[in-house]
Coordinates of C-alpha atoms in Angstrom, one line a residue:
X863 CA 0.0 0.0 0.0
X864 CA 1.2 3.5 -1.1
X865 CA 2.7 5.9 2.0
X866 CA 0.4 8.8 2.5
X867 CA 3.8 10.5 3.4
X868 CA 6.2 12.6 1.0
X869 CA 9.1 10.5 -0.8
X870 CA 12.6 11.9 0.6
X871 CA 16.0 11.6 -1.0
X872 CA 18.7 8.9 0.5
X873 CA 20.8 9.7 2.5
X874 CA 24.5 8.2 2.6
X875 CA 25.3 6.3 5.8
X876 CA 26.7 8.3 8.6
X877 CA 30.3 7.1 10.1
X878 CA 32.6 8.6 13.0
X879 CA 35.7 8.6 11.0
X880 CA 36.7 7.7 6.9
X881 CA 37.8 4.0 6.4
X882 CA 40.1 4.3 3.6
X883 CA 41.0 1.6 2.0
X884 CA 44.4 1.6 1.3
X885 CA 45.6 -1.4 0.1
X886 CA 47.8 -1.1 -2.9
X887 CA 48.1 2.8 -2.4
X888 CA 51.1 4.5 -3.5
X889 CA 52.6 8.3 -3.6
X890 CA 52.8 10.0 -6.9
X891 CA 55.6 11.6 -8.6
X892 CA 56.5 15.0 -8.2
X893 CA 56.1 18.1 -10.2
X894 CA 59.3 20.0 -9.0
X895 CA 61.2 20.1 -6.1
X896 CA 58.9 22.7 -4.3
X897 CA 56.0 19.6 -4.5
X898 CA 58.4 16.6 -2.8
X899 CA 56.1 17.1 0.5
X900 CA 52.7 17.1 -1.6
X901 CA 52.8 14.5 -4.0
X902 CA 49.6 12.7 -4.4
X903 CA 48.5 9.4 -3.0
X904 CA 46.4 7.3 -5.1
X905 CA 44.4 4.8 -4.0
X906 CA 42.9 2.1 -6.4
X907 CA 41.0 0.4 -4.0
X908 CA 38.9 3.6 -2.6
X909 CA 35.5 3.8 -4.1
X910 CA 33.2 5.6 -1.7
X911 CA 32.3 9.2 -2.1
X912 CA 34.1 11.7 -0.5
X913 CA 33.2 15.9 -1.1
X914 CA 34.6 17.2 1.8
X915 CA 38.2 19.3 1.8
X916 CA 40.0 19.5 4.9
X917 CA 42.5 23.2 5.7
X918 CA 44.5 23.1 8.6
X919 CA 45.7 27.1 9.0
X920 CA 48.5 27.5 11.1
X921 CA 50.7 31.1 11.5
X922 CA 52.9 30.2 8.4
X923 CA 51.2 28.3 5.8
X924 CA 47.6 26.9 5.2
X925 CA 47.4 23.6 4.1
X926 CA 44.4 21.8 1.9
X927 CA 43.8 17.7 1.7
X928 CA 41.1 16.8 -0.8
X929 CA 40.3 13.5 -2.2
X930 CA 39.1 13.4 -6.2
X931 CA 38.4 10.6 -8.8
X932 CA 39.2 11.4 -12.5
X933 CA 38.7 9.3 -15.8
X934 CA 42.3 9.5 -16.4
X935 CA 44.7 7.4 -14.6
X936 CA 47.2 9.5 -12.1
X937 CA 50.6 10.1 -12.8
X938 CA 53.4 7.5 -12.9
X939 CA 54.1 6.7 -9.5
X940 CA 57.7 8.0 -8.5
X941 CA 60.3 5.2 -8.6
X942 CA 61.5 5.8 -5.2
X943 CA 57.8 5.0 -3.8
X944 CA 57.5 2.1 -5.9
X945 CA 61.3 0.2 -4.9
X946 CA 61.7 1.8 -1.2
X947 CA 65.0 2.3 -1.5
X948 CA 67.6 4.4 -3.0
X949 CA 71.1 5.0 -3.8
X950 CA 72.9 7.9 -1.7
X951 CA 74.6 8.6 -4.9
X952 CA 71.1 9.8 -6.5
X953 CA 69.1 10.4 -3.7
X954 CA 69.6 12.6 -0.9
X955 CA 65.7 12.4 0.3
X956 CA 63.0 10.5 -0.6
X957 CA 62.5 12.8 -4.0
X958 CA 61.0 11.2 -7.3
X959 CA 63.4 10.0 -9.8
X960 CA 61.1 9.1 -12.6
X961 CA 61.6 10.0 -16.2
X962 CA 58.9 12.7 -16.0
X963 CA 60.5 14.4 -13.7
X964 CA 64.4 13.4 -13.5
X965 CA 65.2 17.0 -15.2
X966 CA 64.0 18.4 -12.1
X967 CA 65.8 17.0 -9.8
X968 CA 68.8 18.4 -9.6
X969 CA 67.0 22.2 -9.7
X970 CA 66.8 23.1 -6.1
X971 CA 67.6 27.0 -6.9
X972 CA 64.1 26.9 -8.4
X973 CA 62.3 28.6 -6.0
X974 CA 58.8 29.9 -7.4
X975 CA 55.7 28.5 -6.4
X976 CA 54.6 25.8 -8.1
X977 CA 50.6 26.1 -9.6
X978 CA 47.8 25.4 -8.1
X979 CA 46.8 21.9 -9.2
X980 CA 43.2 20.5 -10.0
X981 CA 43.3 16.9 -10.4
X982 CA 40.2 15.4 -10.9
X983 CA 37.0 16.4 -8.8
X984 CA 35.3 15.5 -5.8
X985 CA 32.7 13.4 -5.7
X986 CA 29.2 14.7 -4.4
X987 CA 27.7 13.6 -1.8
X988 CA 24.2 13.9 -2.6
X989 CA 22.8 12.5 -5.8
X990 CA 21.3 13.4 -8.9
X991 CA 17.5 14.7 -9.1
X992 CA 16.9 11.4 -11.1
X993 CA 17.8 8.9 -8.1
X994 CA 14.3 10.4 -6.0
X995 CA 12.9 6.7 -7.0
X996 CA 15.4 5.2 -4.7
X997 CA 13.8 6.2 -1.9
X998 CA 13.3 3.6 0.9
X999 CA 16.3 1.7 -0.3
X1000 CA 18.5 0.4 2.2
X1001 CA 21.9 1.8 2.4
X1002 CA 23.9 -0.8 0.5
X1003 CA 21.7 -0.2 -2.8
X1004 CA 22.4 3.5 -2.4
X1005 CA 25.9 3.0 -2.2
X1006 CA 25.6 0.6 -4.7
X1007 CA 23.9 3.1 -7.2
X1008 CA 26.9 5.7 -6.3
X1009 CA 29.2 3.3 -7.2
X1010 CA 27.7 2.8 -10.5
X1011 CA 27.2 6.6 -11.0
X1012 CA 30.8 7.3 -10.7
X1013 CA 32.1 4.3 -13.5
X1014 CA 33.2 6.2 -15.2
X1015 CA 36.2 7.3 -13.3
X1016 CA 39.5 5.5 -13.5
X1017 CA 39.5 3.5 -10.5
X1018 CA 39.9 5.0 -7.1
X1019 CA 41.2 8.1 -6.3
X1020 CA 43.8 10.1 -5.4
X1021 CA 44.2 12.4 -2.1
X1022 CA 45.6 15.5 -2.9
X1023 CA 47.9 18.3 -1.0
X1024 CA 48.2 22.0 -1.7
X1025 CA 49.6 24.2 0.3
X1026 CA 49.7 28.7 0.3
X1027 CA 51.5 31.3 2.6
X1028 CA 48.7 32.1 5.6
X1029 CA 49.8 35.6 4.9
X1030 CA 48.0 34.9 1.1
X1031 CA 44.6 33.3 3.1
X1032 CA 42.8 34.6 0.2
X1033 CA 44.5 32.3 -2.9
X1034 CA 43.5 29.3 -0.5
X1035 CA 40.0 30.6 -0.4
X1036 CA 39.6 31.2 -4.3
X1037 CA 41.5 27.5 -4.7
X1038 CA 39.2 25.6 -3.1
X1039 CA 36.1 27.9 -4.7
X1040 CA 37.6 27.0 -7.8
X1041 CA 37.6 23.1 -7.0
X1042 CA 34.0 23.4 -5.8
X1043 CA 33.0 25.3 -9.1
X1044 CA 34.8 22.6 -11.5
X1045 CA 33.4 19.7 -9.6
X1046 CA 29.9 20.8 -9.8
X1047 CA 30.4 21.5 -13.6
X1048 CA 32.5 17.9 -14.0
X1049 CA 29.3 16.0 -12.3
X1050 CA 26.7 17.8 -13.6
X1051 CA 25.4 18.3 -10.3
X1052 CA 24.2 22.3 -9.7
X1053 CA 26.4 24.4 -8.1
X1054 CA 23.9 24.8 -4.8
X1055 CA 23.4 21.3 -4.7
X1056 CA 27.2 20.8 -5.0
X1057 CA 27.8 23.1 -2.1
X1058 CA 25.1 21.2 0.3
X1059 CA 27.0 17.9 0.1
X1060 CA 30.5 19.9 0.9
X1061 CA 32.1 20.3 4.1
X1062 CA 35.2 22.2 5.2
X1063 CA 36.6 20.6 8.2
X1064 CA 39.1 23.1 9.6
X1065 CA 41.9 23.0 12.0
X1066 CA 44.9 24.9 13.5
X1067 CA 44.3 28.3 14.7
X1068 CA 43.3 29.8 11.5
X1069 CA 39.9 27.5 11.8
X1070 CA 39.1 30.1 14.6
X1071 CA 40.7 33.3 13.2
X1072 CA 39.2 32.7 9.1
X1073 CA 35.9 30.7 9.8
X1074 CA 33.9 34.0 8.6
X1075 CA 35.8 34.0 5.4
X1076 CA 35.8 30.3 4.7
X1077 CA 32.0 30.1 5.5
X1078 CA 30.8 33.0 3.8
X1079 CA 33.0 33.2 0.8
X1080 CA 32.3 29.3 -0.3
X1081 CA 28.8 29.0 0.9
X1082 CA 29.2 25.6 2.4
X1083 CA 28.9 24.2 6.1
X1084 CA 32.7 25.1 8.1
X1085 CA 33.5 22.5 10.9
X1086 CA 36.6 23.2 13.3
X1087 CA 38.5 20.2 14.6
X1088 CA 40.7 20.4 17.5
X1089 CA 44.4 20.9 16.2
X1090 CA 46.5 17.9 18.5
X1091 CA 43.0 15.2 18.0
X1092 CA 44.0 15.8 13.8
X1093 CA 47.7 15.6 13.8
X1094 CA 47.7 12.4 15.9
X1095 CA 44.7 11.0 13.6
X1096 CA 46.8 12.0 10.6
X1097 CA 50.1 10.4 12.1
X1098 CA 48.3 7.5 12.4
X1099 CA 46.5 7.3 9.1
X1100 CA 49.9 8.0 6.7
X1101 CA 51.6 5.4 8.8
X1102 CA 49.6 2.9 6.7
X1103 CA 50.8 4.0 3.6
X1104 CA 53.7 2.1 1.8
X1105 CA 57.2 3.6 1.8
X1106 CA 55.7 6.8 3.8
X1107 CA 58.1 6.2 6.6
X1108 CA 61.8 7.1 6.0
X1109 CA 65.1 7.6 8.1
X1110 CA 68.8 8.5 7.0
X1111 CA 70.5 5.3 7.4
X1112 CA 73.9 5.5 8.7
X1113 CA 75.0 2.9 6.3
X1114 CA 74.8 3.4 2.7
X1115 CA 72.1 1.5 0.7
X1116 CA 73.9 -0.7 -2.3
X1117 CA 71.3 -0.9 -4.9
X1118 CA 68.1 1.3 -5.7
X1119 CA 66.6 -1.7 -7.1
X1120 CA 66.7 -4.1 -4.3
X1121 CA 64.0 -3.6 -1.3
X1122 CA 65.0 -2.7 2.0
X1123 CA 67.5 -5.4 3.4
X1124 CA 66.0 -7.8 6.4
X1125 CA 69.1 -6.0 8.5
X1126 CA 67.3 -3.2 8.4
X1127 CA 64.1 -4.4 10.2
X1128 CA 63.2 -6.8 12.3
X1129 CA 59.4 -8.8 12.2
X1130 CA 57.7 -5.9 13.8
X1131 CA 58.7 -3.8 11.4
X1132 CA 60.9 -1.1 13.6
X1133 CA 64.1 0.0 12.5
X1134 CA 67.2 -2.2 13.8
X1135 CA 70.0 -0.2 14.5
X1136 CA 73.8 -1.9 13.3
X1137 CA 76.1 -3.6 15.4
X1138 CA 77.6 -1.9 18.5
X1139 CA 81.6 -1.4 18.0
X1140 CA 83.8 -2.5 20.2
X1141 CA 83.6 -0.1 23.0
X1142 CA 79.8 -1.2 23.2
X1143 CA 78.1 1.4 21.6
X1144 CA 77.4 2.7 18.2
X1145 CA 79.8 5.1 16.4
X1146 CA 78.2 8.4 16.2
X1147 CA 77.2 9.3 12.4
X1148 CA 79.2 11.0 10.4
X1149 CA 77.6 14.8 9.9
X1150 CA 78.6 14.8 6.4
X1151 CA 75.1 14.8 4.6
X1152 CA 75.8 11.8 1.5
X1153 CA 77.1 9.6 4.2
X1154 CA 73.3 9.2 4.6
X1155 CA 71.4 6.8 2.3
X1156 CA 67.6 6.4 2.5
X1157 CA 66.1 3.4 4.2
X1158 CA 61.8 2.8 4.6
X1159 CA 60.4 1.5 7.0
X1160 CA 58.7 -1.8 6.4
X1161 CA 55.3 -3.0 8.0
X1162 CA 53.3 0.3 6.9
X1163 CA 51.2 0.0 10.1
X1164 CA 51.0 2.5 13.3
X1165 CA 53.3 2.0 16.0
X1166 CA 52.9 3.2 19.4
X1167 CA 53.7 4.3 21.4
X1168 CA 55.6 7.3 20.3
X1169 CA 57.0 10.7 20.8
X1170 CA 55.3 13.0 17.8
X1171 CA 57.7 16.5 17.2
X1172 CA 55.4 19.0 14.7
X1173 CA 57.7 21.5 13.6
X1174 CA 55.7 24.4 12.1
X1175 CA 56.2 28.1 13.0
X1176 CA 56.7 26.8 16.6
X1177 CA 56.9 23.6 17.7
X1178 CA 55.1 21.1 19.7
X1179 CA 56.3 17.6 20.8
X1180 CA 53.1 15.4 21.8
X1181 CA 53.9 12.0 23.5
X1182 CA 51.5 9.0 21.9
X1183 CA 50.6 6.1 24.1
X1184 CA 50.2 2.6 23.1
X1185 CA 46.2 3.4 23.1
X1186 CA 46.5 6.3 20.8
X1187 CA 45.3 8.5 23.8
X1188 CA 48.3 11.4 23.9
X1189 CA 49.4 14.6 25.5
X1190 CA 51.7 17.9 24.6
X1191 CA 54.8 17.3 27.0
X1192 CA 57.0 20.4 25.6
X1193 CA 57.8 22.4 22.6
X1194 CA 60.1 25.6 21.7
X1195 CA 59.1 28.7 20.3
X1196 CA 62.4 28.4 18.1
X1197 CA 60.6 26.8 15.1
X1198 CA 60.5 27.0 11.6
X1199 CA 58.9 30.7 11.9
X1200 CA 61.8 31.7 13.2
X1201 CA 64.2 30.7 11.0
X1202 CA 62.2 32.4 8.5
X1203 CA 61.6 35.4 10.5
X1204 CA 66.0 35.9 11.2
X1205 CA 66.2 34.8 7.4
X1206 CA 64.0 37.4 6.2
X1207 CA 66.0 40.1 8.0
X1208 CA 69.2 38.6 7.5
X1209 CA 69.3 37.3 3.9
X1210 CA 67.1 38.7 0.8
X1211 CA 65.2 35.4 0.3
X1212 CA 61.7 36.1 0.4
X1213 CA 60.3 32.4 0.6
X1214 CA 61.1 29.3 2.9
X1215 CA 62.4 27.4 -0.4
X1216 CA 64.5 30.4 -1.4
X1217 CA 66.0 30.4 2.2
X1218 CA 66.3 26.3 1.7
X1219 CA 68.2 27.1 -1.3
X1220 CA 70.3 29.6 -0.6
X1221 CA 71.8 27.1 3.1
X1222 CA 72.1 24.5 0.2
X1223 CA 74.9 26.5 -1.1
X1224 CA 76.4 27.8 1.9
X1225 CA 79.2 26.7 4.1
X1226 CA 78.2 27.6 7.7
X1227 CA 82.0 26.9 8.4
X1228 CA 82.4 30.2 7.2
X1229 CA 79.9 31.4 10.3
X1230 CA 80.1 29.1 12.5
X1231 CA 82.5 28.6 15.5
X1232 CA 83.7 25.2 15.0
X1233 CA 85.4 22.3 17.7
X1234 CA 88.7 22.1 15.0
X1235 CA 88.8 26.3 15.4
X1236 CA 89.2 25.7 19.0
X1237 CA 91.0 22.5 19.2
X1238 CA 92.8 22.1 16.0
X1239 CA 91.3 18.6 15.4
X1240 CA 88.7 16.6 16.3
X1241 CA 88.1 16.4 20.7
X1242 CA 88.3 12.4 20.6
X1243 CA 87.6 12.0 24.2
X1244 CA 84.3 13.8 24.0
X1245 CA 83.0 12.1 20.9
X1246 CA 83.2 15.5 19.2
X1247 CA 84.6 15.8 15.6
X1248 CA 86.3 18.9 14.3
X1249 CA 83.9 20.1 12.0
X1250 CA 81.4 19.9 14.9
X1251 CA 79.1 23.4 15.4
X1252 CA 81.1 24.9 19.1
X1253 CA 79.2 28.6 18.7
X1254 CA 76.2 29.3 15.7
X1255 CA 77.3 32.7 14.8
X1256 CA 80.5 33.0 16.9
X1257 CA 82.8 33.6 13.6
X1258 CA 80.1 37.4 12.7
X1259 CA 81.9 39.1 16.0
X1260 CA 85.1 40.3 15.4
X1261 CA 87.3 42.5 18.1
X1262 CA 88.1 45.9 17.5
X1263 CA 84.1 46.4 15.8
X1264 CA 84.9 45.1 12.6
X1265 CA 82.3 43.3 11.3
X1266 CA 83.5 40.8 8.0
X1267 CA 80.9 40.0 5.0
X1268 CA 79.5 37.1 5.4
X1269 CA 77.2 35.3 2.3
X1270 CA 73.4 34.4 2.3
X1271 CA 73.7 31.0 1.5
X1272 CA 76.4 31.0 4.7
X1273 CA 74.3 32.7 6.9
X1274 CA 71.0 30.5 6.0
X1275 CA 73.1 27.3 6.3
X1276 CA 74.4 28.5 9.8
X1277 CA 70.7 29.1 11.0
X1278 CA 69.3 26.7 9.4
X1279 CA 72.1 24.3 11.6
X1280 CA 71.1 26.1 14.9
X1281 CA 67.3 25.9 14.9
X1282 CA 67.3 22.6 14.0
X1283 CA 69.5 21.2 16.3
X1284 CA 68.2 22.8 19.3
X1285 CA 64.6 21.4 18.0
X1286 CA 66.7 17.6 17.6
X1287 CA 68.5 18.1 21.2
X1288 CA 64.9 18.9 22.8
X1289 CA 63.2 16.0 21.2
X1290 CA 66.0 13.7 22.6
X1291 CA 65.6 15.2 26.0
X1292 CA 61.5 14.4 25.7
X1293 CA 62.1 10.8 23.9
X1294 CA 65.1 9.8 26.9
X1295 CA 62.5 11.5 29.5
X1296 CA 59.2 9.4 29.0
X1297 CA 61.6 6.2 27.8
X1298 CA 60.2 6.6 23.6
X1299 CA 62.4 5.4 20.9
X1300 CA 59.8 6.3 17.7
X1301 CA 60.6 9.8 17.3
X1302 CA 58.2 11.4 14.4
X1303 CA 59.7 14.9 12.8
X1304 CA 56.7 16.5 11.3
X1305 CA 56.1 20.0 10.2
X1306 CA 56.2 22.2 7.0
X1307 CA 59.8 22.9 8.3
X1308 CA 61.2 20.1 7.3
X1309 CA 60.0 19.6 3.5
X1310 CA 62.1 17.0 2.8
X1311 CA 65.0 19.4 2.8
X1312 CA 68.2 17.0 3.0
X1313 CA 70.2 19.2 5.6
X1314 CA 67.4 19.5 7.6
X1315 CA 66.4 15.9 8.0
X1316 CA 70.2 15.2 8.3
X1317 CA 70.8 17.8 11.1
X1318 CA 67.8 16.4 13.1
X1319 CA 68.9 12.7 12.7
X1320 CA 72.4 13.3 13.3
X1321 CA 71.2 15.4 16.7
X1322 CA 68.9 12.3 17.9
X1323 CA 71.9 9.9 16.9
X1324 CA 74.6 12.0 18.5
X1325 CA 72.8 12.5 22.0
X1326 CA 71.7 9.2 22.3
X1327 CA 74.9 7.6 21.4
X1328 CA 73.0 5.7 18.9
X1329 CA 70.3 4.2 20.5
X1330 CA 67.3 6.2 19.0
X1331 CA 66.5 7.5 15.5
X1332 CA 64.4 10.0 13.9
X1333 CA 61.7 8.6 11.6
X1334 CA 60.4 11.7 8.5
X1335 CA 57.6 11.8 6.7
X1336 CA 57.0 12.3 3.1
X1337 CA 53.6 14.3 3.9
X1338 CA 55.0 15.7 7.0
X1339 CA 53.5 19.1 6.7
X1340 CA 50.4 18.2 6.4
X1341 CA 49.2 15.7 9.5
X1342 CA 46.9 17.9 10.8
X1343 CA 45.2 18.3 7.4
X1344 CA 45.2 14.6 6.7
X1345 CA 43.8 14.1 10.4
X1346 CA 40.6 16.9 9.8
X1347 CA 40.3 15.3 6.1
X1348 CA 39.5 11.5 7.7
X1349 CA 37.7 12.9 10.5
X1350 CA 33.3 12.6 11.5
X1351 CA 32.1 14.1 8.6
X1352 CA 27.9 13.5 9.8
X1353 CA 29.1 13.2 14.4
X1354 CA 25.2 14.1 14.6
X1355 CA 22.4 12.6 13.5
X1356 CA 19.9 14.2 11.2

C-alpha cells in the first residue's frame, strides 16, 4: 500500500571517521622540487564518495587535503615509492626520480611556487535529481547506485595536497572555490546542490581566526577540529601508507633496485640499528650529509607508542601512548617561523624554499664557531669531531668592531644548523624523558630538505649515542590536514 507520506532523498550512511582503503596505495611523482612534500597518494582500492576538503591554517602556511576521482589514470608513480629504497649517490631524500620528472631533480635554486593543481573532482555527496525513485532503499543499494554513477572514473582516487602562505589566506580561499566550481560542472550536479554535500573541516588556529571567510565566501557548512586530536589521527592514518616512513640510514644503501634489506628491520617492522663497536656502543654518524642513504620502514602500520615533534612556525612535541590516547609534553618557540623570521632580516630570500636554497649552497664553516677552530682537530675523548658546530654565529663578532661580510647561503646554512638542532636536542631530551624510541619529525619545516632531516637525525643519533633515530615523513607538513580530512564528517544525526 502506497505511504500517504512525502518521498525523501537517500541519504549516505553516517560514520565517525573515513575507512580508507588503502591497500595497494602508492605516492605519486613529483612536479618540482617545491612539491616533494605534496605529491599525491592514489588509491585504487577507494571507491566511496568523499566531497569534503579539509585546511588546517597554522601562522605560516595553510594547508588543503582533498580527495578526487578522475577518468584519467594518475601520474606515474615515482620510482623511489615504488622500490623503497635508494642510492645515496642519486638520492639525498626521498625525492621522485622518474623520467617525467628526472630533469627536475637536480634544480633546487628553483624557487617559485609551483601552480595550483586540480586533479580530478570530488565526488558529491548527494545524488542526482533522477535517483528520488530510490527512496526507501537500504543503504547498500544507495551506495551501490553511487558506485555505478561514478564508473566512469579510472579507479579509485587520489588524495591531494596543496599548500599557500597564511599571509595569502585569500588564494586558499579562491582554490578551493575554484575546486567546488569545477566539480559541480564535471558531475553535472548544480552548483547549490554541490555546495550542500561539501564540508570544510578546519583546524589549527586559523579555523578560529578565518571561519567567517571560509563560511561566507564558499557557501558551504565550516567544521573546526581540534588541532592535536587531527595531527595524531593524521600520524596514524599515513603510517599505513607504503614507503611513507623514512630515516637517513647510517649505512649506505647498495642498490636502488633491491628492497629494503632484512638487516634493516626486524618482524615488527621497527628500525634495527647496526652492530655496536667494540667499546659497546654505536659510532656516532658521520655529519657529512651523503654519508646518509635512504632506508623505509617496512610493516606500513601504526606503532605506538611514540614521541610525535610537529615543527611548524613553533613547535610542539606530543607524546602517543600505546592506546592512541596522547598529551603535549614540551615544545620551543624556536621553530620553523623563526628561522624564517631571522632569514627574512638577515638574507634577501623572500620564501622558505628560497631560504632552503640559498643554506644549500652555503658553508656555515664560514659562520660558525667550530670544535677544530678551538682544538685544532677533532676532541676524541668527548666524541666531538672537528667540524662539529662549538658557537652558531660565533665567527660574525670580530674584536676591534669590525664586522666581516659574510654570504646568504652561509648565513642560511648557519641558522638553518642552529634551529634545528636545538629542535633535535629537545626532542632527545622528551624521547630519553618518557623512555620513547619512535621519534616522528613533522612540520612544514622540514620539507624533505636534505640538511634539515640530516641535522635532526644526526642530533637524535649523536645524543643518544646511537640508541634512538628520527623517523620523517613524506607528507609531514600536512598531518593535521590529513587528520581533519578522515575525520566525523555527519558526528550528529539528522
Amino acid at each position: 500500500m502506497a505511504s500517504g507520506r512525502p518521498m525523501s532523498s537517500p541519504s549516505l550512511p553516517s560514520a565517525k571517521v573515513i575507512h580508507v582503503d588503502t591497500r595497494g596505495a602508492i605516492i605519486l611523482s613529483e612536479e618540482s622540487p617545491e612539491t616533494r612534500d605534496s605529491r599525491g597518494i592514489y588509491f585504487p582500492n577507494y571507491i566511496e564518495p568523499v566531497s569534503h576538503i579539509a585546511v588546517d591554517v597554522g601562522g605560516s602556511l595553510a594547508k588543503v587535503v582533498y580527495f578526487t576521482r578522475s577518468p584519467d589514470p594518475p601520474s606515474s608513480p615515482s620510482v623511489v615509492a615504488t622500490h623503497g629504497s635508494a642510492s645515496p649517490s642519486t638520492i639525498s631524500t626521498p625525492r621522485s626520480i622518474s623520467p617525467s620528472t628526472s630533469q627536475h631533480s637536480g634544480s633546487s635554486l628553483e624557487v617559485a611556487a609551483s601552480p595550483s593543481r586540480h586533479n580530478g573532482a570530488l565526488t558529491p555527496l548527494v545524488l542526482g535529481p533522477h535517483t528520488h525513485t530510490l527512496s526507501g532503499l537500504d543503504d547498500g543499494l544507495v551506495r551501490d547506485s553511487l558506485i555505478r554513477r561514478t564508473s566512469q572514473h579510472f579507479p579509485g582516487g587520489s588524495l591531494n595536497f596543496e599548500r599557500f602562505e597564511t599571509d595569502n589566506i585569500h588564494e586558499c580561499v579562491e582554490f578551493i572555490l575554484s575546486l567546488i566550481e569545477r566539480s559541480a560542472t564535471v558531475n553535472h550536479v548544480p552548483i547549490q546542490e554541490m555546495r550542500r554535500g561539501v564540508k570544510i573541516m578546519a583546524t589549527g588556529g586559523g579555523a578560529h581566526k578565518f571561519y567567517e571567510l571560509f563560511k561566507d565566501t564558499l557557501q558551504v557548512e565550516v567544521r573546526r577540529e581540534d588541532e592535536m586530536e587531527c595531527l595524531i589521527e593524521g600520524l596514524k592514518f599515513i603510517t599505513l601508507i607504503p614507503d611513507e616512513v623514512y630515516y637517513f640510514s647510517d649505512e649506505l644503501i647498495h642498490s636502488a633496485s633491491n628492497p629494503i634489506a632484512s638487516s634493516h628491520t626486524c618482524s615488527s617492522g621497527k628500525p634495527v640499528l647496526p652492530s655496536a663497536g667494540t667499546n659497546g656502543t654505536l659510532e656516532r654518524p658521520s655529519p657529512d650529509p651523503p654519508k646518509f642513504g635512504v632506508t623505509f620502514v617496512g610493516d606500513p602500520t601504526p606503532q605506538l607508542p611514540c614521541l610525535l615533534v610537529n615543527i611548524g612556525s613553533g613547535v610542539s612535541i606530543i607524546k602517543v601512548n600505546e592506546d592512541g590516547t596522547f598529551e603535549r609534553v614540551s615544545g620551543t618557540s624556536v621553530g620553523g617561523g623563526t628561522l624564517w623570521g631571522l632569514l627574512s632580516l638577515l638574507t634577501p630570500a623572500t620564501t622558505f624554499d628560497e631560504m632552503l636554497a640559498f643554506s644549500d649552497r652555503g658553508d656555515n664553516a664560514h659562520v660558525d664557531m667550530l670544535v677544530g677552530d678551538i682544538y685544532g682537530q677533532d676532541y676524541s675523548k668527548l666524541g666531538l669531531k672537528s667540524t662539529t658546530i662549538a658557537s652558531s654565529f660565533s665567527k660574525v663578532f670580530k674584536k676591534g668592531g669590525k664586522k666581516g661580510d659574510f654570504s646568504p647561503e652561509d648565513i642560511s646554512r648557519s641558522l638553518l644548523y642552529a634551529v634545528s638542532n636545538n629542535i633535535g636536542q629537545i626532542a632527545y631530551m622528551n624521547a630519553e624523558k618518557y623512555n620513547l624510541d619512535r621519534i616522528y619529525f613533522g612540520g612544514c619545516f622540514i620539507r624533505g630538505h636534505a640538511a634539515t632531516i640530516t641535522t635532526l637525525s644526526y642530533a637524535i643519533r649523536f645524543w643518544s649515542k646511537g640508541t634512538k633515530r628520527a623517523l620523517f615523513l613524506r607528507h609531514e607538513g600536512f598531518l593535521g590536514a590529513i587528520g581533519a580530512w578522515i575525520r566525523n564528517i555527519d558526528s550528529a544525526e539528522d
